[in-house]
Tab-separated table of C-alpha atoms in Angstrom:
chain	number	residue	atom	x	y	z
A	1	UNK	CA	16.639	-29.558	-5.529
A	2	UNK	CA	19.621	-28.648	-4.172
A	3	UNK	CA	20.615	-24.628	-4.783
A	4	UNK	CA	23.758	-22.908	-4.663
A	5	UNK	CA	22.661	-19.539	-2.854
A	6	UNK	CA	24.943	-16.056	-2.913
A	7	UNK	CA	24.005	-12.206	-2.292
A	8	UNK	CA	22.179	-11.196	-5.539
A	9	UNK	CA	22.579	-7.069	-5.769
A	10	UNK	CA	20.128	-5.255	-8.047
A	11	UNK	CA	23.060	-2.611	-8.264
A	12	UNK	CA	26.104	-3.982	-10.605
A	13	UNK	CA	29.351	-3.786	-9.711
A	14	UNK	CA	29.855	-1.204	-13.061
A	15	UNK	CA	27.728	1.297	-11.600
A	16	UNK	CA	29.912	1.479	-8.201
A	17	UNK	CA	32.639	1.357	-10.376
A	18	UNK	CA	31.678	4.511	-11.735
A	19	UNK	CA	30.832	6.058	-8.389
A	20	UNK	CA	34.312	5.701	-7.050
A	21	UNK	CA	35.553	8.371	-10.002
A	22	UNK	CA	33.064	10.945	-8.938
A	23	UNK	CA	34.356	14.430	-7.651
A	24	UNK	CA	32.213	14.249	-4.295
A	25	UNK	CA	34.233	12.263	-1.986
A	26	UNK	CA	30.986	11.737	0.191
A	27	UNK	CA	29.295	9.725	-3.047
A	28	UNK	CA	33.117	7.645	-3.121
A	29	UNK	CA	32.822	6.851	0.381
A	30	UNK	CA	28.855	5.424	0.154
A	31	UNK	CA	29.903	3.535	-3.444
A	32	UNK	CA	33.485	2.286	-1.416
A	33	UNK	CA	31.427	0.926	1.634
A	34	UNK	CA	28.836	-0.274	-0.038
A	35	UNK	CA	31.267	-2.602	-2.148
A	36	UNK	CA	33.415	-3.589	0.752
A	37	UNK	CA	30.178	-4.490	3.097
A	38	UNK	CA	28.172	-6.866	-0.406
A	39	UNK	CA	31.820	-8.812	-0.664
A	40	UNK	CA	31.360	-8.852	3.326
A	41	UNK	CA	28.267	-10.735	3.097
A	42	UNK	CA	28.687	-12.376	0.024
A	43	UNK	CA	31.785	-14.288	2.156
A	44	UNK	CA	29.327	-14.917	5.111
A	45	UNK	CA	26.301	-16.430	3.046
A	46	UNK	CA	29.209	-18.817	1.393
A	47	UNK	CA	30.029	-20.193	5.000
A	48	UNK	CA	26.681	-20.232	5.889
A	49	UNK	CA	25.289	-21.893	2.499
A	50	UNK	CA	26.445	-25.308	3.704
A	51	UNK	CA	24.567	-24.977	7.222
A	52	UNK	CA	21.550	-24.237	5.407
A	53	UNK	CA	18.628	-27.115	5.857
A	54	UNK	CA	15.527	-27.074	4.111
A	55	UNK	CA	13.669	-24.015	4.809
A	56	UNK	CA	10.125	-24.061	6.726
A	57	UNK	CA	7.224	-23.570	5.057
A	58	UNK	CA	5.271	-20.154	6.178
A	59	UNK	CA	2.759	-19.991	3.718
A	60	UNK	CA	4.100	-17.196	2.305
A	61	UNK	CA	3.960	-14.931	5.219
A	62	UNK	CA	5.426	-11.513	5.584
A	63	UNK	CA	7.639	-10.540	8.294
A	64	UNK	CA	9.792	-7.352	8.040
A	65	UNK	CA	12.413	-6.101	10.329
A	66	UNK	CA	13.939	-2.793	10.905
A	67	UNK	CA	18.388	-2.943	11.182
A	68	UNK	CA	18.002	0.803	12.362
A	69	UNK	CA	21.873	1.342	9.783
A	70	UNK	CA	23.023	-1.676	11.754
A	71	UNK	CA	24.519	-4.659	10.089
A	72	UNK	CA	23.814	-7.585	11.461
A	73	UNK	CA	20.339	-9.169	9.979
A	74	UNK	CA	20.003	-11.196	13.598
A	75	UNK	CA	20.258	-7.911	15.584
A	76	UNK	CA	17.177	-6.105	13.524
A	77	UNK	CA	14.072	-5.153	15.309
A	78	UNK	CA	11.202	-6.558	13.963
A	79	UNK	CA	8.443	-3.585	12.992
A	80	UNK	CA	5.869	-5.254	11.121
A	81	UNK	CA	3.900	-8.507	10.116
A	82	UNK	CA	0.677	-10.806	9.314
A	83	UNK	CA	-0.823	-9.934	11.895
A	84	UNK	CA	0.058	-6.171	12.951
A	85	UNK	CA	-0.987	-2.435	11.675
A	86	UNK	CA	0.362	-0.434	9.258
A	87	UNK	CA	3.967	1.106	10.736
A	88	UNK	CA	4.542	5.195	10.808
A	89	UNK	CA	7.768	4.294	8.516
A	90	UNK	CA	7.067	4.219	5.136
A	91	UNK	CA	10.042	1.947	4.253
A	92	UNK	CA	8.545	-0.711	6.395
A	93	UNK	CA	4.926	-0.516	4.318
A	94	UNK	CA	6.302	-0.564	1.531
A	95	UNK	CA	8.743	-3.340	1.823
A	96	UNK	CA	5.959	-5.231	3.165
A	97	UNK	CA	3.710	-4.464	0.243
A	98	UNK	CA	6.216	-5.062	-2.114
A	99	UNK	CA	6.958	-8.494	-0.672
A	100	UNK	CA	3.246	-9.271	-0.617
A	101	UNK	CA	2.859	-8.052	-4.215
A	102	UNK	CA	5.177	-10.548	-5.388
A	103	UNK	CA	4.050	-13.378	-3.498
A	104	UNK	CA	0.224	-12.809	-4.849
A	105	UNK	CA	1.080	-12.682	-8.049
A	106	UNK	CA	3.327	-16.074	-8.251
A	107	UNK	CA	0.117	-17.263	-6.704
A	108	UNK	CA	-2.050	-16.190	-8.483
A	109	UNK	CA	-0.352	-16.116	-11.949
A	110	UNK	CA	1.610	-18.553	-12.111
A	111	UNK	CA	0.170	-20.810	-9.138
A	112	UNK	CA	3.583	-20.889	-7.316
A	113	UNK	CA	3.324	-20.916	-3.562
A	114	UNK	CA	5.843	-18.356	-2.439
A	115	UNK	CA	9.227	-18.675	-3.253
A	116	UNK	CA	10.276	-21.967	-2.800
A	117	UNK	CA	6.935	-23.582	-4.305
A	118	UNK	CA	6.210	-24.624	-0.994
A	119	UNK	CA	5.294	-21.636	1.159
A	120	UNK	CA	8.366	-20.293	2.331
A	121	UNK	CA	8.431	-17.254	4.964
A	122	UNK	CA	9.668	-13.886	3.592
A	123	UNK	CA	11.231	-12.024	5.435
A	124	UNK	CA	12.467	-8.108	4.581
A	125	UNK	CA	15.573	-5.779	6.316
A	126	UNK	CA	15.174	-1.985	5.974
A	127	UNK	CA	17.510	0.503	6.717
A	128	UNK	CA	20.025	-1.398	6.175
A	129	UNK	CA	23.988	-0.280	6.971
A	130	UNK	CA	24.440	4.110	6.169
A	131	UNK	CA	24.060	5.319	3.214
A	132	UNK	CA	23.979	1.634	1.821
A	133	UNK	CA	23.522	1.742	-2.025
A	134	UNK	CA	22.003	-1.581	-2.593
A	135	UNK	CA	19.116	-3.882	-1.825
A	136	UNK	CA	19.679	-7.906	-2.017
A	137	UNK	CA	18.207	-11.375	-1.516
A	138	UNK	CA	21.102	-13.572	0.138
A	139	UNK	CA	18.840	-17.009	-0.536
A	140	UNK	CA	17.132	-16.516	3.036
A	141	UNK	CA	15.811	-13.113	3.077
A	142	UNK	CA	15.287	-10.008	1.397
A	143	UNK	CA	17.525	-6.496	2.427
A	144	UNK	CA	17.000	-2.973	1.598
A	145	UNK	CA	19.505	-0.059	1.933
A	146	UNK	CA	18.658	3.778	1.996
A	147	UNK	CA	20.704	4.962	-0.700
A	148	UNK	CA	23.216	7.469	-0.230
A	149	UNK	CA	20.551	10.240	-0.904
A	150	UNK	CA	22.651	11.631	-3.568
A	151	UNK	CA	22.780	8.898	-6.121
A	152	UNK	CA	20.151	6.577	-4.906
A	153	UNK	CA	16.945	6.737	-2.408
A	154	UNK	CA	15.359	4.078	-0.445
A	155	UNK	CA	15.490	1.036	-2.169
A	156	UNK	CA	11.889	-0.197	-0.992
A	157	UNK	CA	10.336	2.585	-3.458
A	158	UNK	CA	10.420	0.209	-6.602
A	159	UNK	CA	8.439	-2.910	-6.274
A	160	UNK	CA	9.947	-4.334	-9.458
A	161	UNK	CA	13.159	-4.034	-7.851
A	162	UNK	CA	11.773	-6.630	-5.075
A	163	UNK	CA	10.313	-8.341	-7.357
A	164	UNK	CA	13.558	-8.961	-9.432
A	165	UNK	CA	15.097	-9.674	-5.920
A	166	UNK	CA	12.893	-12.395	-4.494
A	167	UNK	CA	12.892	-13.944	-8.388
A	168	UNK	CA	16.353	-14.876	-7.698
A	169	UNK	CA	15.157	-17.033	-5.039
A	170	UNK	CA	12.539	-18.854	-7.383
A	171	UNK	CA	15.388	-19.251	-9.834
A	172	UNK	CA	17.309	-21.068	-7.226
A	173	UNK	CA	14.502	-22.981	-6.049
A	174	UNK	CA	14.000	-24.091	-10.161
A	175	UNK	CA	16.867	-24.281	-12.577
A	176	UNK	CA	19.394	-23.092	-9.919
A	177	UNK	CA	21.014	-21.277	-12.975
A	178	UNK	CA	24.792	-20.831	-12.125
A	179	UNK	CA	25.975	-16.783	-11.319
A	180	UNK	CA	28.419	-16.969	-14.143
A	181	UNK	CA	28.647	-16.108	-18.010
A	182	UNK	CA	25.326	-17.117	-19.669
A	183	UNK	CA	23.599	-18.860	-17.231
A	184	UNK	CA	24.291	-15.739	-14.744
A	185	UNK	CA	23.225	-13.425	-17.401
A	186	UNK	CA	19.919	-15.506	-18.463
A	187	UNK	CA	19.747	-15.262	-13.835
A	188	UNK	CA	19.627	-11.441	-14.302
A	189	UNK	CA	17.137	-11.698	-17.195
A	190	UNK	CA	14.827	-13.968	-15.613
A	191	UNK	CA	14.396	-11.447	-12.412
A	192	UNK	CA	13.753	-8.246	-14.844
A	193	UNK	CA	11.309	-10.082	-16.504
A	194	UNK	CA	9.206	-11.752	-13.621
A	195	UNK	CA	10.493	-8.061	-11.775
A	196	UNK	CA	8.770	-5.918	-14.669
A	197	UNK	CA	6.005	-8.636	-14.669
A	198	UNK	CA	5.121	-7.744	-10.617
A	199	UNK	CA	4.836	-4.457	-11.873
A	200	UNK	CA	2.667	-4.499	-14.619
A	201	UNK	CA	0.316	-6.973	-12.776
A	202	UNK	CA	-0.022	-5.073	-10.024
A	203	UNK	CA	-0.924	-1.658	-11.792
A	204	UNK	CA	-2.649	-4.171	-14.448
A	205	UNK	CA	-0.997	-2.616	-17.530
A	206	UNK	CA	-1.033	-3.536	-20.996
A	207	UNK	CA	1.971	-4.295	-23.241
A	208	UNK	CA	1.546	-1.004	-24.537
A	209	UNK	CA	1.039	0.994	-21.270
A	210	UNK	CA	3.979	-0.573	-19.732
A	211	UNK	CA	7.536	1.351	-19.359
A	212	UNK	CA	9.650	-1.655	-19.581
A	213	UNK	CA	11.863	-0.549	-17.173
A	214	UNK	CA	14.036	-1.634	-13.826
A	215	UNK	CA	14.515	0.577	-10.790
A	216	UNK	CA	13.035	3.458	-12.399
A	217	UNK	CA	12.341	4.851	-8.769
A	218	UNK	CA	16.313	4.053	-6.936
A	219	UNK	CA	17.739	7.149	-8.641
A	220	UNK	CA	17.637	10.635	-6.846
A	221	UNK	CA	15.207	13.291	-8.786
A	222	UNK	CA	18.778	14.852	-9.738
A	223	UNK	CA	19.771	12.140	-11.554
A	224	UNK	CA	19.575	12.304	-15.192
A	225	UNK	CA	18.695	8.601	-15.342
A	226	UNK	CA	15.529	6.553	-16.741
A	227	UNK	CA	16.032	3.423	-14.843
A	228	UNK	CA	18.958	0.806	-13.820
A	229	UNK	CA	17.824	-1.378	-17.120
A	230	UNK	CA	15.547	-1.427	-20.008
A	231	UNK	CA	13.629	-4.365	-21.312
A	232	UNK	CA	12.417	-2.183	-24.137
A	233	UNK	CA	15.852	-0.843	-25.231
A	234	UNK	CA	18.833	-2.506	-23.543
A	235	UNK	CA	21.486	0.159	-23.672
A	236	UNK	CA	19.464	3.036	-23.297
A	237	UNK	CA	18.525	3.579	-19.637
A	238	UNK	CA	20.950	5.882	-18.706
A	239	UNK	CA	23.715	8.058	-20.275
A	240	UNK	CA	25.233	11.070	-17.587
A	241	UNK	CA	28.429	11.831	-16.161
A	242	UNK	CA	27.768	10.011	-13.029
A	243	UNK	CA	27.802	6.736	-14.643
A	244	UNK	CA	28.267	6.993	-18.545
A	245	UNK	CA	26.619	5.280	-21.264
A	246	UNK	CA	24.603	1.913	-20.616
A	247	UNK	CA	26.115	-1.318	-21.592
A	248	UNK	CA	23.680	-3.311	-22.325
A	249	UNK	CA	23.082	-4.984	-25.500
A	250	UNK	CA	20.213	-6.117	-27.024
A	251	UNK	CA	21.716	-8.331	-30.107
A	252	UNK	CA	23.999	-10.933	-29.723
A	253	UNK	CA	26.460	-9.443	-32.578
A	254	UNK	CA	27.429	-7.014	-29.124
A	255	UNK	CA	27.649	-9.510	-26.341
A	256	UNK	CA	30.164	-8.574	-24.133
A	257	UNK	CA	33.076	-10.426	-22.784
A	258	UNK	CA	34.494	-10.113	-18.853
A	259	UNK	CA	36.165	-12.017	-16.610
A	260	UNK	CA	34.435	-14.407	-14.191
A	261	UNK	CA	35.202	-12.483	-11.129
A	262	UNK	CA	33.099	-10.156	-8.572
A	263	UNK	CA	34.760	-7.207	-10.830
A	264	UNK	CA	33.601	-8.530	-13.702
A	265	UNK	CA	30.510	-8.931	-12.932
A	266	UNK	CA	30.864	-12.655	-12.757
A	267	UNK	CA	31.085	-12.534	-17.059
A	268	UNK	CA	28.821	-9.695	-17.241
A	269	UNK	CA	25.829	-11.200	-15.825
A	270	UNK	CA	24.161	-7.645	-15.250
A	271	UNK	CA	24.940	-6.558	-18.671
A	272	UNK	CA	24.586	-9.257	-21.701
A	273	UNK	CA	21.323	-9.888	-19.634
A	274	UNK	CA	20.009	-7.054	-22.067
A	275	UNK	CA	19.867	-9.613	-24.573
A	276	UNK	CA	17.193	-12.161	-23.102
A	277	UNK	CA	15.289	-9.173	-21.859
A	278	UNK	CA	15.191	-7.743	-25.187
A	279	UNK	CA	13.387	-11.183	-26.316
A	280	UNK	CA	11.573	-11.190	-23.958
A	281	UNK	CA	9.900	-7.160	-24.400
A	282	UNK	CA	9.413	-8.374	-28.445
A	283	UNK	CA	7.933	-11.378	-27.558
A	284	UNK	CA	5.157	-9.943	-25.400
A	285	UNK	CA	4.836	-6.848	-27.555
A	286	UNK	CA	4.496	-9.472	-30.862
A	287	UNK	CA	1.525	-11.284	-28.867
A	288	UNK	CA	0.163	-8.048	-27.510
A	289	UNK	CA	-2.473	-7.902	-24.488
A	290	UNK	CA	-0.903	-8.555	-20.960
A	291	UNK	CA	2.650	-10.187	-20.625
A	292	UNK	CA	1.873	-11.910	-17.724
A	293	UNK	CA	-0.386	-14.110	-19.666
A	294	UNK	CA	0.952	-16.296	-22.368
A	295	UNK	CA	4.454	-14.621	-22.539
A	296	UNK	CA	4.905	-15.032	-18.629
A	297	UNK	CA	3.845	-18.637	-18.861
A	298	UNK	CA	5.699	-19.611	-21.519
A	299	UNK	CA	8.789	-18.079	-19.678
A	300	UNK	CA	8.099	-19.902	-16.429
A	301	UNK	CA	7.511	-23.003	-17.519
A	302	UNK	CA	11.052	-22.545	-19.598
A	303	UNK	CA	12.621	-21.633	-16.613
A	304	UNK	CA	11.408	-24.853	-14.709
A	305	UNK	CA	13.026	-26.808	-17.445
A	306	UNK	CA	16.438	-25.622	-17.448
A	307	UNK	CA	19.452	-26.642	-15.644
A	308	UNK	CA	22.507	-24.667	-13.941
A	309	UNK	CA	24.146	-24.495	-16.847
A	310	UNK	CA	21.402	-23.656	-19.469
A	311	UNK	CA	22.983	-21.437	-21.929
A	312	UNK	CA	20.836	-18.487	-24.230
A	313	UNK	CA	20.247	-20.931	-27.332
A	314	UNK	CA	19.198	-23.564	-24.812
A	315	UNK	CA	16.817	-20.770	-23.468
A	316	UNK	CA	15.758	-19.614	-26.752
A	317	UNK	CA	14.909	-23.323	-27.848
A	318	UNK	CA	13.452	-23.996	-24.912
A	319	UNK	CA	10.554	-21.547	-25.089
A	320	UNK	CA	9.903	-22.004	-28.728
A	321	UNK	CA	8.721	-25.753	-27.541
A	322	UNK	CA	6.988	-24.534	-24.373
A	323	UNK	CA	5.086	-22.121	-26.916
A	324	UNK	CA	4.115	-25.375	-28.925
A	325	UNK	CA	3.220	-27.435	-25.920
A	326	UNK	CA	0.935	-24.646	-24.259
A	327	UNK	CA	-0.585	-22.791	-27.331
A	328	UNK	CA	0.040	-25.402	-30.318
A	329	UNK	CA	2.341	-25.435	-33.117
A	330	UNK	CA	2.681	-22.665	-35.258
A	331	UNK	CA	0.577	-21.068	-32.912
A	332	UNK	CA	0.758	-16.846	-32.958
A	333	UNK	CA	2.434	-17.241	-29.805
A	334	UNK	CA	4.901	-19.693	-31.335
A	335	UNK	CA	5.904	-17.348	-34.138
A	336	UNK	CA	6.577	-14.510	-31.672
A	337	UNK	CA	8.454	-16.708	-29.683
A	338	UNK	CA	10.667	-17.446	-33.090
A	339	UNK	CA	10.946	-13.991	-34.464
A	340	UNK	CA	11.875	-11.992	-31.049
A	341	UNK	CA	14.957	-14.511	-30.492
A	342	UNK	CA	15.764	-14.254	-34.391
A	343	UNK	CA	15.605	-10.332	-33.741
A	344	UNK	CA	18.607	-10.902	-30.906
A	345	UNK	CA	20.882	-12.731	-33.099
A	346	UNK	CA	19.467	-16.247	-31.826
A	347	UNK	CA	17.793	-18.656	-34.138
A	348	UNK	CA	16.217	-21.734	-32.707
A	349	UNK	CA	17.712	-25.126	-33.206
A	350	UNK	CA	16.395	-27.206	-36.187
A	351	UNK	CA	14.417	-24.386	-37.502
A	352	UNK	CA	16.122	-24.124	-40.995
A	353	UNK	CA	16.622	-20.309	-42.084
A	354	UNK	CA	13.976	-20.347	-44.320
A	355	UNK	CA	11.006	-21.482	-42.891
A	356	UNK	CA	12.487	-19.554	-40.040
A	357	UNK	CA	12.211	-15.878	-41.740
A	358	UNK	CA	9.047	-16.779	-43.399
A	359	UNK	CA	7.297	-17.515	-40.044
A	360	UNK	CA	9.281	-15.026	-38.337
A	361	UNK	CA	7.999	-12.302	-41.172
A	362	UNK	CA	4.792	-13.642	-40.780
A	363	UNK	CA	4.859	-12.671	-36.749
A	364	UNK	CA	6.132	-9.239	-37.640
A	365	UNK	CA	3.332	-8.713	-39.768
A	366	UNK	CA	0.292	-9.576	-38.305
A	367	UNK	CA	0.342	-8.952	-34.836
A	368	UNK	CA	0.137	-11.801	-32.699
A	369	UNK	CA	-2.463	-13.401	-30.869
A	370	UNK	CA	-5.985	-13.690	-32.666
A	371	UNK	CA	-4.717	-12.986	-36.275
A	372	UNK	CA	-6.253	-16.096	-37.878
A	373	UNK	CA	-5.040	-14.373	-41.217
A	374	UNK	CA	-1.685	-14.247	-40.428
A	375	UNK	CA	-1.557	-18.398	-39.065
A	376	UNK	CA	-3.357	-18.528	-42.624
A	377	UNK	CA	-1.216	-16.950	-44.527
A	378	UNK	CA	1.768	-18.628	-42.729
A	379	UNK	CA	0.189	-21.960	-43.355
A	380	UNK	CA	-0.319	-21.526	-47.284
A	381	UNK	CA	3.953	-20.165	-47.534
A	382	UNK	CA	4.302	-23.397	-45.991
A	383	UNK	CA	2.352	-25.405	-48.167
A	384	UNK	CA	4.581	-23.667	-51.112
A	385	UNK	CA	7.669	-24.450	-49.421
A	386	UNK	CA	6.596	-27.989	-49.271
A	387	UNK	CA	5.050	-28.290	-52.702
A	388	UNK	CA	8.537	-26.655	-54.266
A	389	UNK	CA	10.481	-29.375	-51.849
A	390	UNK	CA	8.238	-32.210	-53.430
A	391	UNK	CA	8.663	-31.067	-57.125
A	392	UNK	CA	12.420	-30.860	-56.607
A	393	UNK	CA	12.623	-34.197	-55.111
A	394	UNK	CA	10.485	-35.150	-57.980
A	395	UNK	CA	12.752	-33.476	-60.276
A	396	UNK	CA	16.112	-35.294	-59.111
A	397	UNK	CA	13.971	-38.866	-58.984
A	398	UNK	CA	13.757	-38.058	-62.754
A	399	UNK	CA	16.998	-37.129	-63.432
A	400	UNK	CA	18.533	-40.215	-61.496
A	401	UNK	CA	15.901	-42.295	-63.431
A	402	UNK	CA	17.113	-41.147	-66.939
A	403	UNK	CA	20.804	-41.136	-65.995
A	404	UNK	CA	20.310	-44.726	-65.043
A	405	UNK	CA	18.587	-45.548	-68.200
A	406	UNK	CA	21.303	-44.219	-70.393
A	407	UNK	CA	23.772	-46.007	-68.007
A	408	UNK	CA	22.198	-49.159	-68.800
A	409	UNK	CA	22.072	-48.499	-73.188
């Protein structure tokens, strides 16, 4: 398919925002350049988007390159690949590692051969620019700053965050959702997920033992911060003076409105993302066990059937059918499917509201996957639904019946 590609920052525009009130006019200066240099390059990959062939396949292999604070990607040294040692730089190894963690687990998950599908190279910048507070995948390759050391460290410590990166590039290789409004945010959403999804895999955690969050590692130990985002509890990850309150929301009754613009976060793409990822945490939680099982699969095979402008309710109705179509209908991990978008303030098309709270309370209260009682118990308020449907319709056949009998005296 054919993909519109632009610099995707894990770092929103907000955040930098905030950075550019601070006291310290050495954290102003990093947050200043770092903005000026990401609209930089986000100017260069849209001139160089429409040179851009198909890419050669690599089978998936690693290749990472060191900019040494320089600028230019085409300048970088290259430090590290297949078929080389481990390098004496730690941000080298682990931006390899991270790369290779999130190739493996497409392939082995979700059967996905790299990025593309089709084995495309990846490639990795460290050290990129001074004091550079951002890391980015520009549709070619991915690109790690150092932080400014104050606010944010090395960008190559948190493997979610690469694997949020390099999920951008799987979304444009798929639905090519569009940067903007819902589709950008539902963008976002998709790269927590599969990001938070690289992470658990690789430290094969439960539901349970997960923390749900994104770029827990990019903030300085002085930084009174949990993470950049949380799955969990959108809105929550950070509150400090550096950069206030979090504004993500995690119900649709708070989705916020911006302007389409690189200031506004392109219609808040960053931030009503928290709403998606918040269906996404209760689904996985609802159906319990690992979630990159079902919950991943269910996701990915959603995101394969969208388009560039799939909106949320598209989203949500799409995975309530991919539930049916993998698992069955009325499956457990149907109903979790159905309550965790009901939770966010998004109720699935042609699902009227009272079948949908019944099944939905149903989920809630039995746990997910392998509670036959629950399915049971589901099926039998069904029945009763139907049987009270039947007499009523019964009823009104009467009543139409005597009406016409009296008509006719």
């Amino acid at each position: 398919m054919t993909t519109t590609r632009r610099v995707h920052c894990i770092i929103p525009p907000h955040l930098l925002d905030k950075l550019l009130e601070s006291d310290d006019s050495e954290v102003r200066k990093a947050a200043l350049d770092t903005m000026l240099t990401t609209t930089r390059l986000r100017g260069e990959r849209a001139i160089r988007a429409s040179f851009i062939g198909a890419t050669a396949p690599g089978n998936g292999r690693r290749t990472v390159f060191d900019c040494r604070q320089g600028r230019v990607l085409p300048t970088a040294t290259l430090v590290r690949t297949e078929e080389g040692t481990a390098s004496q730089d730690a941000s080298v190894n682990r931006a390899f590692d991270g790369l290779g963690l999130t190739r493996d687990f497409y392939h082995d998950v979700l059967q996905r051969d790299s990025i593309d599908g089709l084995g495309m190279r990846l490639n990795g910048y460290v050290h990129f620019d001074r004091m550079y507070n951002n890391a980015f995948w520009d549709g070619q390759q991915m690109v790690f700053g150092d932080g400014d050391g104050r606010m944010f460290t090395d960008f190559t410590g948190a493997v979610d965050v690469i694997g949020h990166e390099l999920t951008h590039g799987v979304t444009e290789y798929t639905a090519g959702l569009a940067y903007h409004d819902q589709p950008g945010a539902l963008n976002e959403s998709i790269s927590d997920v599969f990001g938070t999804l690289v992470k658990q895999w690789s430290a094969h955690q439960s539901v349970d033992a997960a923390d749900w969050l994104i770029g827990a590692e990019v903030f300085t130990p002085g930084i009174d911060a949990d993470a950049l985002r949380s799955l969990k509890a959108p809105g929550e990850a950070y509150d400090n003076p550096e950069f206030g309150k979090d504004p993500q929301p995690a119900h649709m009754n708070k989705y916020v409105n911006l302007p389409n613009t690189e200031r506004g976060d392109y219609g808040g793409v960053h931030i009503n993302s928290g709403i998606p990822n918040k269906a996404f945490y209760l689904t996985a939680t609802r159906i319990g066990g690992y979630a990159w099982q079902a919950p991943a699969l269910i996701w990915y095979e959603s995101l394969k059937a969208s388009t560039s402008q799939t909106q949320f309710q598209d989203f949500a109705d799409t995975t309530y059918q991919k539930a049916e179509e993998l698992y069955g209908a009325d499956s457990a991990e149907q109903l979790a499917v159905l309550a965790a978008w009901q939770d966010v303030g998004i109720h699935i098309s042609g699902i009227p509201t009272g079948i949908a709270r019944t099944r939905s309370h149903t989920a809630r209260h039995n746990g997910g996957v392998g509670h036959e009682d629950g399915v049971a118990a589901l099926s039998k308020q069904i029945k009763a639904l139907t049987a009270q449907v039947k007499a009523l319709a019964e009823d009104v056949t009467a009543l139409k019946s005597s009406n016409a009998l009296k008509s006719s005296r």
